[in-house]
Tab-separated table of C-alpha atoms in Angstrom:
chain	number	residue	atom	x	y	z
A	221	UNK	CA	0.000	0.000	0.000
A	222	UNK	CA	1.459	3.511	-1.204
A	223	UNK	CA	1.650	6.747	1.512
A	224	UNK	CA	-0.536	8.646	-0.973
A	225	UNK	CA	-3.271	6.109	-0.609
A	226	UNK	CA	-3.735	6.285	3.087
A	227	UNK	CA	-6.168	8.642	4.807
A	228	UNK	CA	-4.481	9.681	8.093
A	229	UNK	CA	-6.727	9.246	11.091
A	230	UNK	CA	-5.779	11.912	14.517
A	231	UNK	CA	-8.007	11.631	17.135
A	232	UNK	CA	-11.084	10.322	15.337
A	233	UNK	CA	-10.827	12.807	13.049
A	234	UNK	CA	-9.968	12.138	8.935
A	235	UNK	CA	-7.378	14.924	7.602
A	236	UNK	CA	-9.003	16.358	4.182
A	237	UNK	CA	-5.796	16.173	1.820
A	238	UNK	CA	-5.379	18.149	-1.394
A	239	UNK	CA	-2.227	17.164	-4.158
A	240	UNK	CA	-0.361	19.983	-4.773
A	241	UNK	CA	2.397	20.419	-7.271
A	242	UNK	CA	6.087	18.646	-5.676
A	243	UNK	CA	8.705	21.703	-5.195
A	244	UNK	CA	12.182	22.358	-3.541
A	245	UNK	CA	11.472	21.145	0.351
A	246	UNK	CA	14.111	22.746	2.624
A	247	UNK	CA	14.789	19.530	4.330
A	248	UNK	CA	17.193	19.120	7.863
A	249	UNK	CA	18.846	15.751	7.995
A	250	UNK	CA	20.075	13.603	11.022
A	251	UNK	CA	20.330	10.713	12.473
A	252	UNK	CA	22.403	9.067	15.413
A	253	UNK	CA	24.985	7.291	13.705
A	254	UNK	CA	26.854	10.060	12.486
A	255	UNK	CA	28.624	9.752	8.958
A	256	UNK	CA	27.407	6.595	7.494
A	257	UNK	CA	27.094	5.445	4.195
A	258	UNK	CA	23.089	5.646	4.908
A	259	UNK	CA	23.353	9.385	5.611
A	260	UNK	CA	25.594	10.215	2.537
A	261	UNK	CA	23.358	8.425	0.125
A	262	UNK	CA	19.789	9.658	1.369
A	263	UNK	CA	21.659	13.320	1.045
A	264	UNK	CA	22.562	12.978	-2.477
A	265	UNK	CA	19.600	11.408	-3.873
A	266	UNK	CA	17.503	14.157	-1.864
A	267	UNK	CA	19.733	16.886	-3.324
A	268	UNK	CA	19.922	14.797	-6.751
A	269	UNK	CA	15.757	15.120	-6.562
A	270	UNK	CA	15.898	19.022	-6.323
A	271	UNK	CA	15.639	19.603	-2.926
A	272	UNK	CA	17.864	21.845	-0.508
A	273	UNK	CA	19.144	19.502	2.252
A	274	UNK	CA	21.422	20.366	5.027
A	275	UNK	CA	22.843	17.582	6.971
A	276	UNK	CA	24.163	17.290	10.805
A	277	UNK	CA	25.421	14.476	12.653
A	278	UNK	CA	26.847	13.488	15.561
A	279	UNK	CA	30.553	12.728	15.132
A	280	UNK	CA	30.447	9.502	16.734
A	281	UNK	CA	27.577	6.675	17.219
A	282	UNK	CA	25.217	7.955	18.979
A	283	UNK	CA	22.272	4.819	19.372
A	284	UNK	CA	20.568	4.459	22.269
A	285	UNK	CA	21.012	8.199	23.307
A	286	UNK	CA	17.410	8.778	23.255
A	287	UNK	CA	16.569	12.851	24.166
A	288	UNK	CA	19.903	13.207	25.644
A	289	UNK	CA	21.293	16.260	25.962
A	290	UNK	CA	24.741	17.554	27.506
A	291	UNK	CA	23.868	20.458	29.136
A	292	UNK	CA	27.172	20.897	31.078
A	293	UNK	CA	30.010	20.242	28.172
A	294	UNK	CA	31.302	22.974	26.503
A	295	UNK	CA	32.344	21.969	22.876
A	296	UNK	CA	35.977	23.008	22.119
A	297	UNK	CA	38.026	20.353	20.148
A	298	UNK	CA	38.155	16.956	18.882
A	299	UNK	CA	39.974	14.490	21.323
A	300	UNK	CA	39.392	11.613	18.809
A	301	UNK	CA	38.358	11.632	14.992
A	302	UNK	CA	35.086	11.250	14.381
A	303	UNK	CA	33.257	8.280	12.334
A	304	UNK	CA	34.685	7.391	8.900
A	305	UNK	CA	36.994	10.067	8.735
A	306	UNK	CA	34.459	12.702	9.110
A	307	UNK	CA	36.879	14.812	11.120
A	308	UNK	CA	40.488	14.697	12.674
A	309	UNK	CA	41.191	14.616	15.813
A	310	UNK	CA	41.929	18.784	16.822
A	311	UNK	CA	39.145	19.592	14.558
A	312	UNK	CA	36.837	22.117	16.244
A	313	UNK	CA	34.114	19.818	17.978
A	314	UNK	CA	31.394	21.152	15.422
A	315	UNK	CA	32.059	22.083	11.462
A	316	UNK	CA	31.650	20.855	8.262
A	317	UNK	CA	32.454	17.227	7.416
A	318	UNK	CA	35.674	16.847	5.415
A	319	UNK	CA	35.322	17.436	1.776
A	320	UNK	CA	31.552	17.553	2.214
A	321	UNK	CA	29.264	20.684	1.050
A	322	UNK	CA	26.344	21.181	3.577
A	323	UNK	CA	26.833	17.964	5.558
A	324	UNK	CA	28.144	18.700	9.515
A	325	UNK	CA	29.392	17.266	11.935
A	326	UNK	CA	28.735	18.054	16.291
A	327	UNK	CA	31.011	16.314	19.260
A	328	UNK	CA	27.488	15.685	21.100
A	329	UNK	CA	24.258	13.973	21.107
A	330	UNK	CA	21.759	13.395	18.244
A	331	UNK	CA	20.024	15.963	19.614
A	332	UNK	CA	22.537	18.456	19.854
A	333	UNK	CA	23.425	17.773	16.390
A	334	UNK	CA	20.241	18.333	14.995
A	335	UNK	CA	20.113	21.487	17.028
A	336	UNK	CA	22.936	22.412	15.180
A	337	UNK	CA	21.474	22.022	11.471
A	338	UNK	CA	18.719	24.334	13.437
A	339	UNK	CA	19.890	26.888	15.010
A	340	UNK	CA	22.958	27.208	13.401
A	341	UNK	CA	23.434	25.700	9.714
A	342	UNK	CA	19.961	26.036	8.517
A	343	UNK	CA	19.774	30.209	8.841
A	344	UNK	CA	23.491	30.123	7.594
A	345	UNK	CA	22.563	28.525	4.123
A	346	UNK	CA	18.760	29.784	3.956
A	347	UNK	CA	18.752	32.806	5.551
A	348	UNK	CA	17.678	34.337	8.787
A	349	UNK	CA	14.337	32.261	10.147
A	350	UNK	CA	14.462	30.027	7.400
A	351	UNK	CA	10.889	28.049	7.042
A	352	UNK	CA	12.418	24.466	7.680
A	353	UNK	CA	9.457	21.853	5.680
A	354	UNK	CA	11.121	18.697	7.405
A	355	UNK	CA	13.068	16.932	9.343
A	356	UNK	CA	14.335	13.471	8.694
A	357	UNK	CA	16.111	11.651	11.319
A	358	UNK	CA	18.011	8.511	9.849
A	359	UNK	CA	18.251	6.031	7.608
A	360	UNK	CA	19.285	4.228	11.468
A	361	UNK	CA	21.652	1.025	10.937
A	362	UNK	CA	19.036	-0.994	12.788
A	363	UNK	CA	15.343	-0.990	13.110
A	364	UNK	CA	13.602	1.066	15.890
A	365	UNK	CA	10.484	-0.712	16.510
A	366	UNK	CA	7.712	-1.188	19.776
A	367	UNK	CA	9.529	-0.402	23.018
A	368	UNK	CA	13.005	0.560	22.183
A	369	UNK	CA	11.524	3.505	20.740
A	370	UNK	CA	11.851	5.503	23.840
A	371	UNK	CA	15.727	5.358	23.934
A	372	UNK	CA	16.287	6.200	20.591
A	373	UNK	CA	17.659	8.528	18.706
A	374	UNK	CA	16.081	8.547	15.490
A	375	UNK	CA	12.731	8.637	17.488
A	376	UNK	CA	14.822	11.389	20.174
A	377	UNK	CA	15.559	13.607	17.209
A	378	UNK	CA	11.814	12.976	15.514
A	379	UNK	CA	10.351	14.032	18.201
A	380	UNK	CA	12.489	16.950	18.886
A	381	UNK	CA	11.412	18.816	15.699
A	382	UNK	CA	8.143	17.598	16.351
A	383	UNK	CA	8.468	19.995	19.296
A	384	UNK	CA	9.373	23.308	17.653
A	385	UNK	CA	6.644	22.655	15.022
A	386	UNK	CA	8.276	20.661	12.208
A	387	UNK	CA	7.319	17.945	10.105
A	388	UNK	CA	9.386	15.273	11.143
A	389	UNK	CA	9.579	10.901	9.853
A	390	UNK	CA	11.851	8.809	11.855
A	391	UNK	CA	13.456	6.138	9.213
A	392	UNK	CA	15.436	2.954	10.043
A	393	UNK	CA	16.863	0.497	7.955
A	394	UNK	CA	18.518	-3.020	8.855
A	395	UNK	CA	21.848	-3.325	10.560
A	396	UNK	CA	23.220	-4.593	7.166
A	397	UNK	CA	22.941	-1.594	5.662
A	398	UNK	CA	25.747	-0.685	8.483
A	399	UNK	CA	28.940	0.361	5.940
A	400	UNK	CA	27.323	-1.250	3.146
A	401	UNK	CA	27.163	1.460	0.116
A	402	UNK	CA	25.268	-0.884	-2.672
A	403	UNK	CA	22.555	-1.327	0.266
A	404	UNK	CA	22.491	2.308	1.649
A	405	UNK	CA	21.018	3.057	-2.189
A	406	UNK	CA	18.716	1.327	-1.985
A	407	UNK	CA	18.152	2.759	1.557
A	408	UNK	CA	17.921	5.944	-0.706
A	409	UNK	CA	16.026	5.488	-3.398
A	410	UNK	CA	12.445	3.923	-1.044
A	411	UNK	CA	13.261	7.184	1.277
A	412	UNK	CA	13.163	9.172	-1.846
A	413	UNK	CA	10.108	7.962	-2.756
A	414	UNK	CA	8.379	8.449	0.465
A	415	UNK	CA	9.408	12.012	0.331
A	416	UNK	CA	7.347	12.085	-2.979
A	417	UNK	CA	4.906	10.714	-2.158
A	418	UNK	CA	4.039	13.017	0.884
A	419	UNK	CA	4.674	15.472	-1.065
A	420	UNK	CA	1.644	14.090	-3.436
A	421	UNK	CA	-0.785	13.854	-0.129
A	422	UNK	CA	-0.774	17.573	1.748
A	423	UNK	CA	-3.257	18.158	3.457
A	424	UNK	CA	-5.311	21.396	3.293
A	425	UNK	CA	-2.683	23.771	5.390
A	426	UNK	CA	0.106	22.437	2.621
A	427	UNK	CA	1.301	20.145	5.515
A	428	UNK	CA	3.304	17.228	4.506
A	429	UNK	CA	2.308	15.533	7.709
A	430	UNK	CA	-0.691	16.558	10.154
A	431	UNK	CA	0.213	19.120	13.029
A	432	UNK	CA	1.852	17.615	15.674
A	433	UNK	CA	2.268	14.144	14.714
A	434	UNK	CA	5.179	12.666	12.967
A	435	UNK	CA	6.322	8.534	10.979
A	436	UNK	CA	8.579	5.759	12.612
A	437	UNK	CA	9.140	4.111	9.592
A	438	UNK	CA	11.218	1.111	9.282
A	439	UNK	CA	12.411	-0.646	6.457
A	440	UNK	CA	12.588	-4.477	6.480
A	441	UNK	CA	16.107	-6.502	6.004
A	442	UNK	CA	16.770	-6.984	2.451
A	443	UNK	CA	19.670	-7.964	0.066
A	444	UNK	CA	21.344	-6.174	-2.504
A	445	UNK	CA	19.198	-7.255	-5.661
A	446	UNK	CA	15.623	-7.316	-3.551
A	447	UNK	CA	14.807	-4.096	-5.445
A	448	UNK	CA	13.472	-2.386	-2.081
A	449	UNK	CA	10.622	0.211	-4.132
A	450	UNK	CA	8.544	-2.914	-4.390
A	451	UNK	CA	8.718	-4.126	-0.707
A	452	UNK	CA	5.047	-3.701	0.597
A	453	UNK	CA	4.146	-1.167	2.323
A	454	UNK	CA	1.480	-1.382	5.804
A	455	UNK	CA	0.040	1.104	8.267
A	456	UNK	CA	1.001	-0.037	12.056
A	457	UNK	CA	0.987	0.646	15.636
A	458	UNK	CA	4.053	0.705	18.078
A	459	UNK	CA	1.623	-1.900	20.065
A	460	UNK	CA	2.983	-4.313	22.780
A	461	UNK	CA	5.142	-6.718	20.788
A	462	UNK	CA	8.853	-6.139	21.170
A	463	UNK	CA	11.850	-8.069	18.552
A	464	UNK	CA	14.089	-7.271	21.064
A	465	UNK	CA	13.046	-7.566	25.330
A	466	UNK	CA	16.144	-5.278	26.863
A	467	UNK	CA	16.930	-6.336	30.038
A	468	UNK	CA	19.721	-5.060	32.819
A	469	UNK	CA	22.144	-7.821	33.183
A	470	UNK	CA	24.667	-8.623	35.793
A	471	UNK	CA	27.361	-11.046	35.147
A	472	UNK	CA	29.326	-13.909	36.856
A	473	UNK	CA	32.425	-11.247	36.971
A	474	UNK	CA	30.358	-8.923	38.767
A	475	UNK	CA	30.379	-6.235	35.839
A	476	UNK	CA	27.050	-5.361	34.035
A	477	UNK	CA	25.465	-4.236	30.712
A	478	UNK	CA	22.452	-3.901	28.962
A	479	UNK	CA	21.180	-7.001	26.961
A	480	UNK	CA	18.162	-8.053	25.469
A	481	UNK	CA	16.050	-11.553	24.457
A	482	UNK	CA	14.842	-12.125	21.180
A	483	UNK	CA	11.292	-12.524	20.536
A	484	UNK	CA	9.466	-14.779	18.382
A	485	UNK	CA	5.982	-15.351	18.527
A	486	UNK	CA	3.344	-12.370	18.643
A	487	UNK	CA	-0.335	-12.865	19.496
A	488	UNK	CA	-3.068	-12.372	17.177
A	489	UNK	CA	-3.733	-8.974	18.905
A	490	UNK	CA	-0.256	-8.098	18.183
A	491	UNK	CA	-0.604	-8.518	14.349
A	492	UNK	CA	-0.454	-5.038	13.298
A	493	UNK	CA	2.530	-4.180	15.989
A	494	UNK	CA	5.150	-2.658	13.727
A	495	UNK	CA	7.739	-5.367	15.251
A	496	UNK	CA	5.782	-8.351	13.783
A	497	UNK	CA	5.180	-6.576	10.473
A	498	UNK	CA	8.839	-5.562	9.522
A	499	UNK	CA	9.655	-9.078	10.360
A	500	UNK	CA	7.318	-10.507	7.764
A	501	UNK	CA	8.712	-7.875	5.033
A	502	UNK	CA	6.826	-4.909	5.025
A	503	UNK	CA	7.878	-1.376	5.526
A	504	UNK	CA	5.877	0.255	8.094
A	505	UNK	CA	4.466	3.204	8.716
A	506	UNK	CA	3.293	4.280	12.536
A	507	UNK	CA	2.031	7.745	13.380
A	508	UNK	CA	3.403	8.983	16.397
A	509	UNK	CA	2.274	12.161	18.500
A	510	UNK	CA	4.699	14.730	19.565
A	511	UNK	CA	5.750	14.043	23.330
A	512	UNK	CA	3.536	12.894	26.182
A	513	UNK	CA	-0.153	14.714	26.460
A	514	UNK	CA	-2.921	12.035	26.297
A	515	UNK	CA	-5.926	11.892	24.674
A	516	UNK	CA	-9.419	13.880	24.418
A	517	UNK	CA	-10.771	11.097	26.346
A	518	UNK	CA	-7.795	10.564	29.155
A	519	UNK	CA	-8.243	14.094	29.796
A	520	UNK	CA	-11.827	13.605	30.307
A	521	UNK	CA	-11.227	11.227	33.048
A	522	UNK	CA	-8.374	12.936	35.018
A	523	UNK	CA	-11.179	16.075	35.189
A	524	UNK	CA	-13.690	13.706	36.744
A	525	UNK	CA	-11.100	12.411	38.716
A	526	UNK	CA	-9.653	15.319	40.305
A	527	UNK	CA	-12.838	16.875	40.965
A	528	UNK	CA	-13.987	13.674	42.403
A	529	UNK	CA	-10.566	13.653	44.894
A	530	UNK	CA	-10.588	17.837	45.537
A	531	UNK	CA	-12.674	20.253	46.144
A	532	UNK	CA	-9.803	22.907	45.173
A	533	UNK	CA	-8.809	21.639	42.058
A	534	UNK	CA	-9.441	23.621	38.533
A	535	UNK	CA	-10.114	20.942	36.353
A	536	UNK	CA	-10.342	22.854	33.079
């Protein structure tokens, strides 16, 4: 199923789309694996399909980082070069990536790199409060699916732009895309097509996405040769069913880290979990609200139930 065929539910309500003709999108790119072959290739083809892309990465591998933020570090210089060559060692500890037009590099978080293409880059290349029409966090080397969501940083930087107000789609790809430049084309060419496509599908505000809400989209493992454009496609929910079951583990040594079971076997009501349906090939798409606020109806109850508990509360 294409993008430009689905009609995007919010809150019970269906979003009215209009086409409109494609144009130049000013597009911010991150992710939280710094330089990878991923990121290079999704740039070009982006900038090969006429749009103005600016990308900024964290110099080193970032997974796992969630919505972290160093608040206390001041950024001087390099101590150690970062990812495939992207900077020397005694490099300032943000710049542009070696030989590279428009791609960057930060000595932080995937947040704080993103906040660099921001803040920074963006009004440097486009000019002083630049309209920014979205922000792409990825292609991650590894799927981001149920659970794991909340430490990520694809999903961290997603939902960062989310919070200033900007279109934002969260993509992951397999961990053999990891260094792998025939597969990171690939990688490309579906997130190019995506990009069309919601370009197609606006809806009536010319938003590529509805306010507020954002895409965890992962791509499914395949091999050079699969010709990825015709993977299905399927609308899913983060649901309950998690691939991978982290778990705090202390060993025999006494030392500890962070592991994780594999899972196999999903229920029937976990059918449509985006974990179970990247598994069985399909690339899926999962709408995803920007940070924390529940529902119309959740908010509905904590009124009845703070009136119900206080006679001083303003349950507005």
């Amino acid at each position: 199923m294409q993008l430009k065929q689905l009609a995007v539910m919010v809150s019970g309500v269906i979003l009215t789309q209009v086409s409109l003709s494609a144009g130049a999108l000013n597009i911010v790119l991150s992710n939280d694996d710094g330089y990878t072959s991923n990121l290079k290739a999704i740039y070009a083809k982006l900038t090969e399909d006429g749009h103005n892309v600016i990308a900024s990465v964290p110099c080193q591998n970032q997974s796992g980082k969630g919505g972290s933020i160093n608040f206390s570090d001041t950024l001087t210089t390099l101590t150690e070069a970062c990812l495939n060559d992207a900077a020397p060692a005694g490099a300032p500890a943000f710049g542009e990536v070696n030989g590279e037009e428009n791609i960057y590099y930060v000595n932080g978080t995937p947040i704080m790199s993103l906040m660099y293409g921001l803040d920074v880059v963006a009004p440097q290349v486009w000019g002083a409060n630049p309209k920014i029409d979205l922000v792409i966090s990825g292609a991650n080397e590894g799927q981001n699916v149920g659970s794991i969501v909340n430490s990520s940083g694809t999903v961290g930087n997603a939902q960062f732009a989310l919070s200033r107000g900007i279109p934002a789609v969260a993509i992951s790809a397999d961990a053999n895309t990891t260094n792998n430049d025939e597969l990171a084309a690939e990688v490309a060419l579906l997130t190019s097509k995506i990009i069309k496509d919601l370009e197609s599908k606006v809806d009536s505000q010319g938003r590529l996405l509805p306010e507020g809400y954002g895409l965890n989209i992962n791509y499914p493992m395949f091999e050079a040769g699969d010709r990825a454009l015709e993977l299905p496609w399927k609308v899913t929910q983060f649901g309950t069913f998690n691939a991978y079951n982290l778990k705090f583990t202390v060993n025999q040594n006494g030392s500890a880290n962070i592991g994780f079971d594999i899972s196999s076997t999903a229920t029937e009501d976990q059918a449509n979990d985006e974990s179970v349906a990247y598994q069985k090939g399909f690339v899926t798409f999962t709408m995803m609200q920007h940070g924390f606020e529940g529902n119309a109806a959740a908010k509905e109850w904590l009124k009845v139930y703070m009136n119900d508990v206080s006679s001083k509360t303003d349950a507005q």
